[in-house]
């Protein structure tokens, strides 16, 4: 089997960059994906899908858009090792891709079409897939295009298919700019004195990071609070009479969203 990471390794000095050199085993049933926000010489989003043991990678300058009429340029780059998905930190200046990196989103993905082999689909230049992330949901597509004469021949488009998640009014990169692992912005990662805070199990520590859903919910709540200036006390009689068996401190996210009057001012992470 050819070494898919040959190019990746040849471009880096692992004595000088904290980036992984490869080799961690996989843990999930579905293949994983990661989108890293990378403040290199030009800010971009590295879009990576696990396939044949590595992360197939595209650099998306503007990041993903939920507007199905918007097509985002995605430049295919070298395959990255599987464990690159947990990398967040600083690539020192002078190294390839020097700059700050945060894990902007992660999760799993599922190949839809064409055929049943995503590797073949990549080779043929077109694939559609479903994403199960914290910011990325629903059906997306990557389509190879013919770039301008003299281009490197690595130009693709990333686009959102029309489904229940498509939304022309929300810019997800603006709404949810932070890391799903550390909740830091790409600037804050750089100001930290610890330059390497990966190898922590990205998916586990990401459980408490805010999602798009929690952000939208928080914004809705803030707007409502502004409008009514009323607050239900945490242990109001109405609440305990209605749901006597439920622990007052652990309403589910959906029940909270569905009944705003019962929304106790539970301490939550700030939305920004
Ligand atoms: Mn990059």
Coordinates of N, CA and C in Angstrom, one line a residue, residues 40-133:
X40 N -3.2 31.0 9.1 CA -1.9 31.0 8.5 C -1.8 32.4 7.8
X41 N -0.9 32.4 6.8 CA -0.7 33.7 6.1 C -2.0 34.2 5.6
X42 N -2.9 33.3 5.2 CA -4.3 33.6 4.8 C -5.2 32.8 5.7
X43 N -6.2 33.4 6.4 CA -7.1 32.6 7.2 C -7.9 31.7 6.3
X44 N -8.1 30.4 6.8 CA -8.9 29.5 6.0 C -9.4 28.4 7.0
X45 N -10.3 27.6 6.4 CA -10.8 26.5 7.2 C -10.4 25.2 6.5
X46 N -9.7 24.3 7.3 CA -9.2 23.0 6.7 C -10.3 22.0 7.0
X47 N -10.9 21.5 5.9 CA -12.0 20.6 5.9 C -11.5 19.2 5.7
X48 N -11.7 18.3 6.7 CA -11.0 17.0 6.5 C -12.0 15.9 6.8
X49 N -12.0 14.9 5.9 CA -12.9 13.8 6.0 C -12.1 12.5 6.1
X50 N -12.3 11.7 7.1 CA -11.6 10.4 7.2 C -12.0 9.5 6.1
X51 N -10.9 8.9 5.4 CA -11.1 8.0 4.3 C -9.8 7.2 4.2
X52 N -9.9 5.9 4.0 CA -8.8 5.0 3.9 C -7.7 5.3 4.9
X53 N -8.1 5.5 6.1 CA -7.2 5.6 7.3 C -6.5 7.0 7.4
X54 N -6.8 7.9 6.5 CA -6.2 9.2 6.6 C -7.3 10.3 6.5
X55 N -6.9 11.5 6.6 CA -7.9 12.6 6.5 C -7.7 13.3 5.1
X56 N -8.7 13.0 4.2 CA -8.7 13.8 2.9 C -9.0 15.2 3.3
X57 N -8.2 16.1 2.6 CA -8.2 17.5 3.1 C -8.4 18.6 2.0
X58 N -9.2 19.6 2.4 CA -9.5 20.7 1.5 C -9.3 22.0 2.3
X59 N -8.7 23.0 1.8 CA -8.6 24.3 2.4 C -9.7 25.2 1.9
X60 N -10.6 25.6 2.7 CA -11.7 26.4 2.3 C -11.6 27.9 2.8
X61 N -11.1 28.8 2.0 CA -10.8 30.2 2.5 C -12.0 30.8 3.3
X62 N -13.2 30.7 2.8 CA -14.3 31.4 3.5 C -15.1 30.5 4.5
X63 N -14.7 29.2 4.5 CA -15.5 28.3 5.4 C -16.8 27.9 4.8
X64 N -17.5 27.0 5.5 CA -18.7 26.5 4.9 C -19.9 27.5 5.0
X65 N -20.9 27.4 4.1 CA -22.1 28.2 4.2 C -23.3 27.3 4.1
X66 N -24.3 27.7 5.0 CA -25.5 26.9 5.0 C -26.5 27.4 3.9
X67 N -26.1 28.5 3.2 CA -26.9 29.0 2.1 C -26.7 28.1 0.9
X68 N -27.7 27.3 0.4 CA -27.5 26.4 -0.7 C -27.2 27.0 -2.0
X69 N -27.4 28.4 -2.1 CA -27.0 29.0 -3.4 C -25.5 29.5 -3.3
X70 N -24.9 29.3 -2.2 CA -23.5 29.7 -2.1 C -22.5 28.5 -2.3
X71 N -21.6 28.7 -3.2 CA -20.6 27.6 -3.4 C -19.2 28.2 -2.9
X72 N -18.6 27.4 -2.0 CA -17.3 27.9 -1.4 C -16.2 27.1 -2.0
X73 N -15.2 27.9 -2.5 CA -14.0 27.3 -3.1 C -13.3 26.5 -2.0
X74 N -12.8 25.3 -2.4 CA -12.1 24.4 -1.6 C -11.0 23.8 -2.3
X75 N -9.7 24.1 -1.9 CA -8.5 23.7 -2.6 C -8.1 22.4 -1.9
X76 N -8.1 21.3 -2.7 CA -7.6 20.0 -2.1 C -6.1 20.1 -1.8
X77 N -5.8 19.6 -0.6 CA -4.4 19.6 -0.1 C -4.0 18.2 0.2
X78 N -2.8 18.1 0.8 CA -2.3 16.7 1.0 C -3.1 16.0 2.1
X79 N -3.1 14.7 2.0 CA -3.7 13.8 3.0 C -3.0 14.1 4.4
X80 N -3.8 14.2 5.4 CA -3.3 14.4 6.8 C -3.5 13.1 7.6
X81 N -2.7 12.9 8.6 CA -2.8 11.7 9.5 C -4.1 11.8 10.3
X82 N -4.7 10.6 10.6 CA -5.9 10.5 11.4 C -5.9 11.3 12.6
X83 N -4.7 11.3 13.4 CA -4.7 12.0 14.6 C -4.5 13.5 14.5
X84 N -4.4 14.0 13.3 CA -4.4 15.4 13.1 C -5.8 16.0 13.5
X85 N -6.8 15.2 13.6 CA -8.1 15.7 13.9 C -8.2 16.2 15.4
X86 N -7.2 15.8 16.2 CA -7.2 16.4 17.6 C -6.2 17.5 17.8
X87 N -5.7 18.0 16.7 CA -4.6 19.0 16.8 C -5.3 20.4 16.9
X88 N -4.9 21.1 18.0 CA -5.3 22.5 18.2 C -4.1 23.1 18.9
X89 N -3.6 24.2 18.4 CA -2.5 24.9 19.0 C -1.8 25.8 18.0
X90 N -0.5 26.0 18.1 CA 0.2 26.9 17.3 C 1.3 26.2 16.5
X91 N 1.2 26.4 15.2 CA 2.3 25.9 14.3 C 3.3 27.0 14.3
X92 N 4.6 26.8 14.8 CA 5.5 27.9 14.9 C 5.8 28.6 13.6
X93 N 6.1 29.9 13.6 CA 6.4 30.6 12.4 C 7.6 30.0 11.8
X94 N 7.7 30.0 10.5 CA 8.8 29.4 9.7 C 8.5 28.0 9.3
X95 N 7.5 27.3 10.0 CA 7.1 26.0 9.5 C 6.0 26.1 8.5
X96 N 5.8 25.0 7.7 CA 4.7 25.0 6.7 C 3.4 25.3 7.4
X97 N 2.7 26.2 7.0 CA 1.3 26.5 7.6 C 1.5 27.2 8.9
X98 N 2.6 27.9 9.2 CA 2.7 28.5 10.5 C 1.6 29.4 10.9
X99 N 1.1 29.3 12.1 CA 0.0 30.1 12.6 C -0.9 29.3 13.5
X100 N -2.0 29.9 14.0 CA -2.8 29.3 15.0 C -3.9 28.4 14.4
X101 N -4.2 27.3 15.1 CA -5.2 26.4 14.6 C -6.2 26.1 15.8
X102 N -7.5 26.2 15.5 CA -8.4 25.7 16.5 C -9.3 24.6 15.8
X103 N -9.9 23.7 16.6 CA -10.8 22.8 16.1 C -12.2 23.4 16.0
X104 N -12.5 23.9 14.8 CA -13.8 24.7 14.7 C -15.0 23.8 14.7
X105 N -14.9 22.6 14.2 CA -16.0 21.6 14.4 C -15.4 20.3 14.2
X106 N -16.1 19.3 14.8 CA -15.7 17.9 14.6 C -17.0 17.0 14.8
X107 N -16.8 15.7 14.4 CA -17.9 14.8 14.5 C -17.7 13.6 13.5
X108 N -18.8 13.1 13.1 CA -18.7 12.0 12.1 C -19.4 12.3 10.8
X109 N -19.2 11.6 9.8 CA -19.8 11.8 8.5 C -20.2 10.5 7.9
X110 N -21.1 10.6 6.9 CA -21.6 9.4 6.2 C -21.7 9.6 4.7
X111 N -21.1 8.7 4.0 CA -21.1 8.9 2.5 C -22.5 8.6 2.0
X112 N -22.9 9.4 1.0 CA -24.2 9.2 0.4 C -24.1 8.7 -1.0
X113 N -23.4 9.4 -1.9 CA -23.3 9.0 -3.3 C -22.2 9.8 -4.0
X114 N -21.8 9.4 -5.2 CA -22.3 8.2 -6.0 C -21.6 6.9 -5.7
X115 N -22.3 5.8 -5.9 CA -21.7 4.5 -5.7 C -21.6 4.2 -4.2
X116 N -20.7 3.3 -3.9 CA -20.6 3.0 -2.4 C -19.1 3.1 -1.9
X117 N -18.3 3.8 -2.7 CA -16.9 3.9 -2.3 C -16.5 5.4 -2.3
X118 N -16.3 6.0 -1.2 CA -16.0 7.4 -1.1 C -14.6 7.8 -1.8
X119 N -13.7 6.8 -1.7 CA -12.4 7.0 -2.2 C -12.5 7.2 -3.8
X120 N -13.3 6.3 -4.4 CA -13.5 6.4 -5.8 C -14.2 7.7 -6.2
X121 N -15.1 8.1 -5.3 CA -15.9 9.3 -5.6 C -15.0 10.5 -5.5
X122 N -14.0 10.5 -4.6 CA -13.0 11.6 -4.6 C -12.2 11.6 -5.8
X123 N -11.8 10.4 -6.2 CA -11.0 10.3 -7.5 C -11.8 10.8 -8.7
X124 N -13.1 10.5 -8.7 CA -13.9 11.0 -9.8 C -14.3 12.4 -9.7
X125 N -14.1 13.0 -8.5 CA -14.3 14.5 -8.4 C -15.6 14.9 -7.9
X126 N -16.4 14.0 -7.2 CA -17.7 14.4 -6.8 C -18.2 13.5 -5.7
X127 N -18.6 14.1 -4.5 CA -19.2 13.2 -3.5 C -20.2 14.0 -2.7
X128 N -21.3 13.4 -2.3 CA -22.2 14.0 -1.4 C -22.2 13.1 -0.1
X129 N -22.5 13.8 1.0 CA -22.3 13.2 2.3 C -23.1 13.9 3.4
X130 N -23.4 13.2 4.5 CA -24.1 13.8 5.6 C -23.2 14.0 6.8
X131 N -23.3 15.2 7.4 CA -22.4 15.5 8.5 C -23.2 15.5 9.9
X132 N -22.5 15.0 10.9 CA -23.0 14.9 12.2 C -22.0 15.6 13.2
X133 N -22.0 16.9 13.1 CA -21.1 17.7 14.0 C -21.8 18.5 15.0

